[in-house]
Coordinates of C-alpha atoms in Angstrom, one line a residue:
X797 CA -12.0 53.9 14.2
X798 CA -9.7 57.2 13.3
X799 CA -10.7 59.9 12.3
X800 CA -9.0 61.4 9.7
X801 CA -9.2 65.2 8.0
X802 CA -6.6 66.3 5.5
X803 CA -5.7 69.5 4.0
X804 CA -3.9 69.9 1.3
X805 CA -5.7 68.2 -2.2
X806 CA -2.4 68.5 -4.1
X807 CA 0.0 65.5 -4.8
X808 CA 0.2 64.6 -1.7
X809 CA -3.2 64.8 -0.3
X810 CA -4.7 62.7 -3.2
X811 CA -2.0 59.8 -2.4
X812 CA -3.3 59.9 1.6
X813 CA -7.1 59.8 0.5
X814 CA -5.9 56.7 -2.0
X815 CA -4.4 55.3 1.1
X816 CA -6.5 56.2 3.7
X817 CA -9.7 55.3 2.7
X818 CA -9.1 51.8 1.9
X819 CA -8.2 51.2 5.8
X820 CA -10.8 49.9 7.9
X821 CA -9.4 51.4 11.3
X822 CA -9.8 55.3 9.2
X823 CA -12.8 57.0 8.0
X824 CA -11.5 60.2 5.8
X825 CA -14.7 62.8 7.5
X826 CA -12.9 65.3 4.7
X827 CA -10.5 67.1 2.7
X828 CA -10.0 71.0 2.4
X829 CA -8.1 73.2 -0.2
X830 CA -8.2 76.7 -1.3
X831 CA -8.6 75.4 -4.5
X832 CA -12.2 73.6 -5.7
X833 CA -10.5 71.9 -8.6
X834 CA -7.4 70.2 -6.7
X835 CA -6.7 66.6 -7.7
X836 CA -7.5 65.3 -4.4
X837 CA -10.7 67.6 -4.4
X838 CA -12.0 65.3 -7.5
X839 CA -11.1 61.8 -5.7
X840 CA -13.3 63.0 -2.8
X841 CA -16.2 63.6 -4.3
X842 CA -15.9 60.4 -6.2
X843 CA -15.5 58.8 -2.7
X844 CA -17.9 60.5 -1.3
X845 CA -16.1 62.2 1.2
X846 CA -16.9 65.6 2.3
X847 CA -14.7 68.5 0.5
X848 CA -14.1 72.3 1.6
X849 CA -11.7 75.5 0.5
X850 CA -12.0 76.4 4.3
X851 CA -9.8 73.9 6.5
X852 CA -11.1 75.4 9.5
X853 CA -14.4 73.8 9.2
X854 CA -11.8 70.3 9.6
X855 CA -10.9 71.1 13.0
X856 CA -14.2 70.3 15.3
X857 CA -15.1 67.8 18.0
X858 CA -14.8 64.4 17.3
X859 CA -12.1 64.6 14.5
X860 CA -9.3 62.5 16.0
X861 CA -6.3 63.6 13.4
X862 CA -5.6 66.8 11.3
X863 CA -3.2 65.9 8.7
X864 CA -1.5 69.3 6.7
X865 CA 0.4 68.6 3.7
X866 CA 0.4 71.8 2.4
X867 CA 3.5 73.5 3.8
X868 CA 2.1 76.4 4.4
X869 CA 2.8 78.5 7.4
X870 CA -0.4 80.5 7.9
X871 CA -1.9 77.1 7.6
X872 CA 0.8 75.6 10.1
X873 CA 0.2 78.3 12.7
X874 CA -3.4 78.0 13.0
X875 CA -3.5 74.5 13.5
X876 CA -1.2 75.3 16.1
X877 CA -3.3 77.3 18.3
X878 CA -5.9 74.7 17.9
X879 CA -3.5 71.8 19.4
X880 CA -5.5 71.6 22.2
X881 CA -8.5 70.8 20.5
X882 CA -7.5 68.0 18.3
X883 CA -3.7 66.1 17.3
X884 CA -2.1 67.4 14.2
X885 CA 0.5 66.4 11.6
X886 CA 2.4 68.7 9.9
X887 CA 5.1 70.4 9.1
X888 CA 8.7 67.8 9.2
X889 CA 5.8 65.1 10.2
X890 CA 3.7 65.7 7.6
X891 CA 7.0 65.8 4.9
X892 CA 8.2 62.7 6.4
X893 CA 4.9 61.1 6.4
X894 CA 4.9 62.2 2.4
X895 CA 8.0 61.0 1.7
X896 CA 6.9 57.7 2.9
X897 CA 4.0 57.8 0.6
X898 CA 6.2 58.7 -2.0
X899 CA 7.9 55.4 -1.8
X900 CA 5.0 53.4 -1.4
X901 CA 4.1 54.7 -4.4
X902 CA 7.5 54.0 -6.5
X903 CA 7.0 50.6 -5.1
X904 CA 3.4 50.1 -6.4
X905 CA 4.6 51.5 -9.6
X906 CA 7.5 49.0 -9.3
X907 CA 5.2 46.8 -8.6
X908 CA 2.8 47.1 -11.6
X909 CA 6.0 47.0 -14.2
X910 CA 7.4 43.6 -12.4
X911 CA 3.6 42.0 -12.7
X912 CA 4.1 43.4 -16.5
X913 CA 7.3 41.6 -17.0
X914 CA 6.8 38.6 -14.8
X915 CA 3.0 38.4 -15.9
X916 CA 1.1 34.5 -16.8
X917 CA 0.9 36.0 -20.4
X918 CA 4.7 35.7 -20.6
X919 CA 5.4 32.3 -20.0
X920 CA 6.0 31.2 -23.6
X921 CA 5.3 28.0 -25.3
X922 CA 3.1 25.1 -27.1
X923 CA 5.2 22.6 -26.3
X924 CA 3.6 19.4 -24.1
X925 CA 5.9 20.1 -21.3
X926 CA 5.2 23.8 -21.0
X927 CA 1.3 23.3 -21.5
X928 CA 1.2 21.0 -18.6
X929 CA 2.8 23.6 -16.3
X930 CA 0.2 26.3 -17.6
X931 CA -2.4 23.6 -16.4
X932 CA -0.1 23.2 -13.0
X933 CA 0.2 27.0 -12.1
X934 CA -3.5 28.0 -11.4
X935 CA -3.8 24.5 -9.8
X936 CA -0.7 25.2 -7.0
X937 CA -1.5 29.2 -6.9
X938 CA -4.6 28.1 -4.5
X939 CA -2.5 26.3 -2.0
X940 CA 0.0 27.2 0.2
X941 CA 2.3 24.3 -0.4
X942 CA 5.7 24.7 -0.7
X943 CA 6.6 24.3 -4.1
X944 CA 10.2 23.5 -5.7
X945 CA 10.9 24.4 -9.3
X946 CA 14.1 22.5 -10.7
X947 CA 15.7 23.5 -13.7
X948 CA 18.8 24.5 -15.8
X949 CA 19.8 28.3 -15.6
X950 CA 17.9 30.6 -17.8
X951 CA 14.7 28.4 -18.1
X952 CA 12.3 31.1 -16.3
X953 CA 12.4 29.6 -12.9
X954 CA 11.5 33.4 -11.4
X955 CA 8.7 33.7 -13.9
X956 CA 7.4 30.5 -12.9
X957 CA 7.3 31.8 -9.4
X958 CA 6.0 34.9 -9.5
X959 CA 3.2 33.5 -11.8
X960 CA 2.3 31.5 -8.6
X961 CA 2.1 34.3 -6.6
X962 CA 0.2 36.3 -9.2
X963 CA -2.6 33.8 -9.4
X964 CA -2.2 33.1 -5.4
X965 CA -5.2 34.9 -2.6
X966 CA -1.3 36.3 -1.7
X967 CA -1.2 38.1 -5.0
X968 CA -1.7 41.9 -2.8
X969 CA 1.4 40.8 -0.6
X970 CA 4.9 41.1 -1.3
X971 CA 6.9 38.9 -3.3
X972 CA 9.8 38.7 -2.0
X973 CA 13.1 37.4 -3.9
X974 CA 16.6 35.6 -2.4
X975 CA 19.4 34.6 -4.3
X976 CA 20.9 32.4 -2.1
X977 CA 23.8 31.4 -3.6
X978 CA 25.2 35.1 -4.2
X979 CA 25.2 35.4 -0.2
X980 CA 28.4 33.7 2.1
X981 CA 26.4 31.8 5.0
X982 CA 26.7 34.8 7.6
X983 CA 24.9 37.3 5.3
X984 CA 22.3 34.7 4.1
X985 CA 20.9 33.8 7.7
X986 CA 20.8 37.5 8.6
X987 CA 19.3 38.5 5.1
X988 CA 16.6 36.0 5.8
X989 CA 16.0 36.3 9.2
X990 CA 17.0 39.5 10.2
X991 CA 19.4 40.6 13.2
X992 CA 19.5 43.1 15.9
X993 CA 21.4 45.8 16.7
X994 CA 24.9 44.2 18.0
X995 CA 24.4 41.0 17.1
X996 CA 27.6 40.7 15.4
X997 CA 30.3 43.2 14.1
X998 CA 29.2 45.6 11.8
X999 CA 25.1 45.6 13.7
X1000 CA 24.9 48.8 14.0
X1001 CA 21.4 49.1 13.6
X1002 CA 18.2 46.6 14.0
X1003 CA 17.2 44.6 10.5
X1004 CA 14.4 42.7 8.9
X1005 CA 15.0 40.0 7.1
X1006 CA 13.1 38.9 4.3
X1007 CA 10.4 36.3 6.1
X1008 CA 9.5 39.1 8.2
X1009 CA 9.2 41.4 4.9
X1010 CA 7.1 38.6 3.1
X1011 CA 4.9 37.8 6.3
X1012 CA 1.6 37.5 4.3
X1013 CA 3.4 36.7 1.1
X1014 CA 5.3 34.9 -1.0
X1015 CA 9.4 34.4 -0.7
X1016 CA 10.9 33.0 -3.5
X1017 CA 14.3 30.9 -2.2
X1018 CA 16.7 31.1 -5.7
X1019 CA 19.4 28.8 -5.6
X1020 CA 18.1 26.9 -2.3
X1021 CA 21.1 23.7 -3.2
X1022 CA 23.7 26.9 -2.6
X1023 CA 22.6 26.9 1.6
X1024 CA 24.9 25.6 4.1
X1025 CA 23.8 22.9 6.6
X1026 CA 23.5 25.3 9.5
X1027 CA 20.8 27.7 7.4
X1028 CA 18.7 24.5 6.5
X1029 CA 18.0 23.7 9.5
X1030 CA 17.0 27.3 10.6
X1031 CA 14.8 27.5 7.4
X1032 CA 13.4 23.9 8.1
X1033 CA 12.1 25.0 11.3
X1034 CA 10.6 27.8 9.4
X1035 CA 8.8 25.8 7.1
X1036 CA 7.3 23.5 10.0
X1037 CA 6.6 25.8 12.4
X1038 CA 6.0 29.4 10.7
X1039 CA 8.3 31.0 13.0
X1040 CA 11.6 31.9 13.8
X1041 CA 14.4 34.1 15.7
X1042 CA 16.7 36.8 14.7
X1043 CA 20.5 36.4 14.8
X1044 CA 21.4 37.4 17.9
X1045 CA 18.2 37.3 19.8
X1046 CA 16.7 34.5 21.4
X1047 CA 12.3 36.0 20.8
X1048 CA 10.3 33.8 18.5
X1049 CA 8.7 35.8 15.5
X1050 CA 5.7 33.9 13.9
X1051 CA 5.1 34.4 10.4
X1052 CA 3.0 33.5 7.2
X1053 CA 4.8 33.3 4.3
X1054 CA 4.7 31.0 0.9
X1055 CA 8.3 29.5 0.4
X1056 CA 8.6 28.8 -3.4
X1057 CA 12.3 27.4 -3.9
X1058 CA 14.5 27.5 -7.1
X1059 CA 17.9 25.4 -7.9
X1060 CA 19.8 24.2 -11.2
X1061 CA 21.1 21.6 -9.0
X1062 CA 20.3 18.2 -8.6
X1063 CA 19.1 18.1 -5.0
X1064 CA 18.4 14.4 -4.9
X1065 CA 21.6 13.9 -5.8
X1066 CA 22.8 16.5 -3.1
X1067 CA 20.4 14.3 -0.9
X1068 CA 22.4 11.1 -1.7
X1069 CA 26.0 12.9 -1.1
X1070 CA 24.4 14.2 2.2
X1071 CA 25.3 18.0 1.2
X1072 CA 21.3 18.2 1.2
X1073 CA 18.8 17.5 4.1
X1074 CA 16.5 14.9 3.2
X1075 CA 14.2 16.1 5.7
X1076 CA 14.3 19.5 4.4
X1077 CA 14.2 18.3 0.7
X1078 CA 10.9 16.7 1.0
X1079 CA 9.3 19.8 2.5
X1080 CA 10.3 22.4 0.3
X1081 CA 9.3 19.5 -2.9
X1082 CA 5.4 19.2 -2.0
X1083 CA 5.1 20.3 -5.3
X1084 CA 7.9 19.6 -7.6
X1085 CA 7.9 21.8 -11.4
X1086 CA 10.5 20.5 -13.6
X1087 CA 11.2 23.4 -16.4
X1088 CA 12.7 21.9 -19.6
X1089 CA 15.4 23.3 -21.3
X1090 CA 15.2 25.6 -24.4
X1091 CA 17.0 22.7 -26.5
X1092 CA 14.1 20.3 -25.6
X1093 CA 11.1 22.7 -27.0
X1094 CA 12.5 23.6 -30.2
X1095 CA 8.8 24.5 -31.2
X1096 CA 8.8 27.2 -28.7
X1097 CA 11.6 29.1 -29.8
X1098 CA 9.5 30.8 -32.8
X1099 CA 7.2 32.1 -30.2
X1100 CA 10.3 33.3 -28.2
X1101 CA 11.4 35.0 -30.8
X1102 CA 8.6 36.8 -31.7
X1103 CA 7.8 37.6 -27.9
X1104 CA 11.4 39.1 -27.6
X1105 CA 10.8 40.9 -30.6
X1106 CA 8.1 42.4 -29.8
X1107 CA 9.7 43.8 -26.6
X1108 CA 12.9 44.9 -28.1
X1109 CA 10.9 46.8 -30.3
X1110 CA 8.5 48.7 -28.0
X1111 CA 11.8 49.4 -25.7
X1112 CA 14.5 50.2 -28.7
X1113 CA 11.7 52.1 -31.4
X1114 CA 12.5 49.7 -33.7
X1115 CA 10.3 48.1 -36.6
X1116 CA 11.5 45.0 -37.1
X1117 CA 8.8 42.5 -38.0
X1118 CA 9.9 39.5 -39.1
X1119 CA 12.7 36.9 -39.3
X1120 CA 14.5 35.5 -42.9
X1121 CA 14.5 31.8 -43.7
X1122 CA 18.2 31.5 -42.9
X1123 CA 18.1 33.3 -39.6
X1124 CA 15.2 31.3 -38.2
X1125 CA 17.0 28.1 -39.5
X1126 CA 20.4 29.1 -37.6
X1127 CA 18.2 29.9 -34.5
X1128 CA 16.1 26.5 -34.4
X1129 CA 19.3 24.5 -34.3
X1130 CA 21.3 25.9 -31.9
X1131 CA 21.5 24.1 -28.5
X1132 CA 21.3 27.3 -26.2
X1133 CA 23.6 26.5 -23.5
X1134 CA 21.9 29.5 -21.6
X1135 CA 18.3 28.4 -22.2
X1136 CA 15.9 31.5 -22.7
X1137 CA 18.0 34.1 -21.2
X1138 CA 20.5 33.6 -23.8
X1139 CA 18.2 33.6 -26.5
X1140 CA 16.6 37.0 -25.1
X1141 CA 20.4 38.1 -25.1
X1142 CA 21.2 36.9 -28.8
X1143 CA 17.6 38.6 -30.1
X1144 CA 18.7 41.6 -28.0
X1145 CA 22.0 42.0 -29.8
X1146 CA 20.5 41.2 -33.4
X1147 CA 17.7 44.5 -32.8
X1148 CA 20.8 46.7 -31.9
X1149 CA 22.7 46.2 -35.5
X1150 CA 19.2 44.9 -37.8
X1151 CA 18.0 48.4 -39.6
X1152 CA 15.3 47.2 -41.6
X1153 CA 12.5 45.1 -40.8
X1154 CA 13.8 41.6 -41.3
X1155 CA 16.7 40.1 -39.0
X1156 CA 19.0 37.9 -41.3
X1157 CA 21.4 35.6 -40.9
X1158 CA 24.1 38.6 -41.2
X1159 CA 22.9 39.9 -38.0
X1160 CA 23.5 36.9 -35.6
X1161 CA 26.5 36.6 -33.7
X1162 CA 28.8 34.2 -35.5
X1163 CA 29.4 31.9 -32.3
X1164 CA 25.5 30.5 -32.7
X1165 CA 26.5 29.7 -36.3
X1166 CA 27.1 26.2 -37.5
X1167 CA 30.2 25.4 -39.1
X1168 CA 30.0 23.7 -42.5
X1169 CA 31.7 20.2 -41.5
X1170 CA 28.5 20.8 -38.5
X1171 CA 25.9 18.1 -41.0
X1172 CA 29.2 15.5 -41.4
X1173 CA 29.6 15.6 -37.7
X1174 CA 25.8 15.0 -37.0
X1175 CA 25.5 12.1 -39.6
X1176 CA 29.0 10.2 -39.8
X1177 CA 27.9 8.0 -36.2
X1178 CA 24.5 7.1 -37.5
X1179 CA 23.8 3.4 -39.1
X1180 CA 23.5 5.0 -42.8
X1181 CA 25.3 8.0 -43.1
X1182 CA 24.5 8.5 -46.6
X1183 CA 21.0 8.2 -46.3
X1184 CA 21.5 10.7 -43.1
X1185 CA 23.1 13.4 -45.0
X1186 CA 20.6 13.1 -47.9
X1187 CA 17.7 13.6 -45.1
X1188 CA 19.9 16.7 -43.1
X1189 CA 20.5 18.3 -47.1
X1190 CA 16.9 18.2 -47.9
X1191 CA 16.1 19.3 -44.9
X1192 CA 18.1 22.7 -44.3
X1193 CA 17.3 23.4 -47.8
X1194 CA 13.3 23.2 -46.6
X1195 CA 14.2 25.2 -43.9
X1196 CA 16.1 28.2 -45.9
X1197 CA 13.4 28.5 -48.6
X1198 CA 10.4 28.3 -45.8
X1199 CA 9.2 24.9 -46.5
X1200 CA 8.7 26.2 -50.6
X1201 CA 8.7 22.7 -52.2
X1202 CA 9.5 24.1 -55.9
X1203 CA 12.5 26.6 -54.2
X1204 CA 13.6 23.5 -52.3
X1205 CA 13.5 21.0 -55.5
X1206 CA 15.4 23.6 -57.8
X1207 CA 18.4 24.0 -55.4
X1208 CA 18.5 20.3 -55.5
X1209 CA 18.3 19.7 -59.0
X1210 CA 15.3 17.4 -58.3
X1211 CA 11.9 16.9 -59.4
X1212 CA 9.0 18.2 -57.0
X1213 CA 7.2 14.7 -57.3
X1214 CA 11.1 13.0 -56.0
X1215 CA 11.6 15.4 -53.5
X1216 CA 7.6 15.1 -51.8
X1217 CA 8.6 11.3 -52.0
X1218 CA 11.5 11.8 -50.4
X1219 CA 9.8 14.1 -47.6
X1220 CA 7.0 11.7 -47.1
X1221 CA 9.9 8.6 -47.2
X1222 CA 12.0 10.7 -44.2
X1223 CA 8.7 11.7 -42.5
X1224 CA 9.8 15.6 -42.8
X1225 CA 7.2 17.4 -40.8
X1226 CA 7.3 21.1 -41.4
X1227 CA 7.4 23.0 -38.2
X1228 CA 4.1 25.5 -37.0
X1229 CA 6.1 28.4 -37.4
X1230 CA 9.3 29.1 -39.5
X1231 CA 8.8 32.8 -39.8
X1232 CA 7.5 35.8 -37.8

C-alpha cells in the first residue's frame, strides 16, 4: 500500500483526498495547509485523516509520496532539499496531475447530468407494451447478456440502454456510446477497436478504441444493421471471446464489456438478404426489446407531454401548466413519423412562442394539424360511412370540450340522454388524461 501525504487543502487537494481515499492500494497518512479552515482540511477530519498547518511534519520515514498542489515556491523548494528522503510531486507534475483531476471531475459531473436525463424515471408510459419493458429492464440489468433493442427512430432506444446499465453491478463503469452508422467502415473498426501509431495514413499517434474505454462497462452499438461484413466478424469474435486486436497490430487485448445493440432496421430481414450475419444476429439478440412506436401508445403521449413540459419549463423559465382541449386533441391524433423525439421537438417549439400558461391550438406548428377533408378521408373506405362520420363528429367534439357531455350535446344540437346513448352505442371511452 502507498502512502500518500498531500499539501495543499484548496480545490485541488480536496479532489485528491475524494480520490485517493477510496483506493485500496493508498492510505491518505495526512493533509497539511496554512490554513485550519481549508476545504480539504474539513473532508479530512470527516475521514479521519490526520490534518496539519505545518507540511513539514508530512515529510518523515515511511511516507512513500509527497504530493504539493499548492504552487507555492517556498513550499516547492523545501520539498526539494528533502528529495532524498522521500518522492515528491509537484510543481508541472502536480498541475498536470490536477488538471487530470479536473477532467475527471467534468466527467463525473457529466456523468451525474446524463444519469439525470437518461434516468429509469424517464422512460414514459402506461401503455401494456411499455409496462412490460419496465418489468424487462431490472430483470436483464442483472445479466450480462447481450441485449438488442429494435425499433423505429426516435422511440428511446438510448434511454432504454442506459437504463440497463444504470440498474446493471456495471452502473460505476463507463457507458460507452457508438453510432455506427455515422462512421465509413475504416473509422468504425478503428473507433471500436483502436489502432496504433502507423497503422495506416493519418496514425500519427496510438488510440483506444471504445471496447478498451468500456472494459468493465457497458457499450452501447447504435445502428448495429449500418456495419459492414468485415466489422461483424471482428465484433463477433468480440462477443465470443472477450478479446480482440488493434488495427494494425497483431497482440490480443482481453476485455469485459456489456454489448447492448440498437437498429431501426429489420435485421431478420437483413439476415434473409445475407447483408446480416446470422451467426452474429443471434448473439447480439439474447435478449431481444421491441420499442413501439409513439403512434401505437396514444395513451402515453399525455404523460409525454406533461414530462416535456415540465423540462422545457425548468430549462426556458417558463410557467406553462397546462394544455387546451383543442391542442391536446391535435396532438393525440397525429401519427408522429419521428416518434418521441419529434414530439419533444414540436412541445419544444410550442414553449418558445406560448406566453401564458396554457399551450393552444394557435401555438402548434401547422404541419401536425389535420386538414378539414382529414374525417371524410378517414371514414369514406369504412362499411358505413355515415354511421362513421357520426361516431368521428361526436367524438372530436368530446375531445375539444374535455369529455363535458352538456358542452358536447349543445354543439350538436342534441339531447344529453341521445348523445350518452349514442356514446354507450359507439363504445366512446374517454381517454385517462385529456389535459395537463
Amino acid at each position: 500500500m502507498t502512502r500518500v501525504a498531500i499539501i495543499g487543502a484548496g480545490k485541488g487537494g480536496t479532489a485528491l483526498i475524494e480520490i485517493l481515499h477510496k483506493d485500496s492500494l493508498v492510505k491518505v497518512i495526512g493533509i497539511a495547509d496554512l490554513n485550519p479552515d481549508a476545504p480539504g482540511m474539513d473532508l479530512a477530519r470527516r475521514l479521519k485523516i490526520p490534518v496539519t498547518t505545518d507540511y513539514r511534519k508530512l515529510i518523515r520515514e515511511g511516507t512513500d509520496l509527497v504530493i504539493d498542489v499548492t504552487g507555492s515556491k517556498a513550499v516547492r523548494e523545501a520539498l526539494e532539499k528533502s528529495a532524498g528522503q522521500v518522492e515528491v510531486i509537484g510543481g508541472l507534475s502536480a498541475k498536470f496531475m490536477w488538471q487530470l483531476i479536473e477532467e475527471r471531475i467534468k466527467s463525473k459531473a457529466m456523468a451525474e447530468v446524463l444519469r439525470d436525463r437518461y434516468s429509469f424515471e424517464n422512460i414514459i408510459g402506461r401503455s401494456e407494451k411499455m409496462q412490460e419493458i419496465y418489468r424487462l429492464i431490472p430483470k436483464i440489468a442483472k445479466t450480462n447478456s447481450t441485449v438488442l433493442i429494435e425499433g423505429e427512430s426516435g422511440t428511446g432506444k438510448e434511454l432504454i440502454a442506459h437504463s440497463i446499465h444504470q440498474f446493471s453491478p456495471r452502473e460505476e463503469k463507463a457507458f460507452i456510446r457508438v453510432n455506427c452508422g455515422a462512421l465509413a467502415e475504416g473509422l468504425l473498426e478503428s473507433e471500436l477497436f483502436g489502432h496504433v501509431k502507423g497503422a495506416f495514413t493519418g496514425a500519427i499517434t496510438h488510440k483506444l478504441g471504445r471496447f478498451e474505454l468500456a472494459d468493465g462497462g457497458t457499450l452501447f452499438l447504435d445502428e448495429i444493421g449500418d456495419i459492414s461484413p468485415a466489422t461483424q466478424v471482428k465484433l463477433l469474435r468480440v462477443i465470443q471471446e472477450g478479446e480482440f486486436e488493434k488495427v494494425g497490430d497483431s497482440r490480443r487485448i482481453k476485455v469485459d464489456v456489456r454489448i447492448i445493440a440498437a437498429t431501426n432496421k429489420d435485421l431478420k430481414k437483413a439476415v434473409e438478404m445475407r447483408e446480416f450475419r446470422q451467426d452474429l444476429y443471434y448473439r447480439l439478440r439474447v435478449v431481444p426489446i421491441h420499442l413501439p412506436p409513439l403512434r401505437e401508445r396514444k395513451d402515453d403521449i399525455p404523460l409525454l407531454v406533461n414530462h416535456f413540459i415540465d423540462r422545457f419549463d425548468k430549462e426556458m423559465g417558463k410557467k406553462v401548466t397546462q394544455v387546451s382541449p383543442d391542442a391536446m386533441e391535435i396532438l393525440m391524433e397525429y401519427d408522429y413519423p419521428g416518434n418521441i423525439r419529434e414530439l419533444e421537438n414540436i412541445i419544444e417549439h410550442v414553449m418558445v412562442f406560448c406566453s401564458g400558461d396554457t399551450i393552444r391550438a394557435e401555438h402548434l406548428l401547422k404541419d401536425i394539424q389535420p386538414s378539414r377533408s382529414d374525417i371524410v378521408g378517414r371514414v369514406i373506405e369504412r362499411e358505413d360511412p355515415l354511421r362513421a362520420m357520426e361516431q368521428e363528429l361526436i367524438l372530436k367534439v368530446l375531445k375539444q370540450t374535455g369529455w363535458n357531455y352538456k358542452k358536447t350535446a349543445e354543439r350538436l344540437k342534441l339531447s344529453r340522454t341521445t348523445l350518452w346513448r349514442k356514446v354507450k352505442e359507439y363504445a366512446m371511452e374517454k381517454p385517462t388524461h385529456v389535459s395537463l
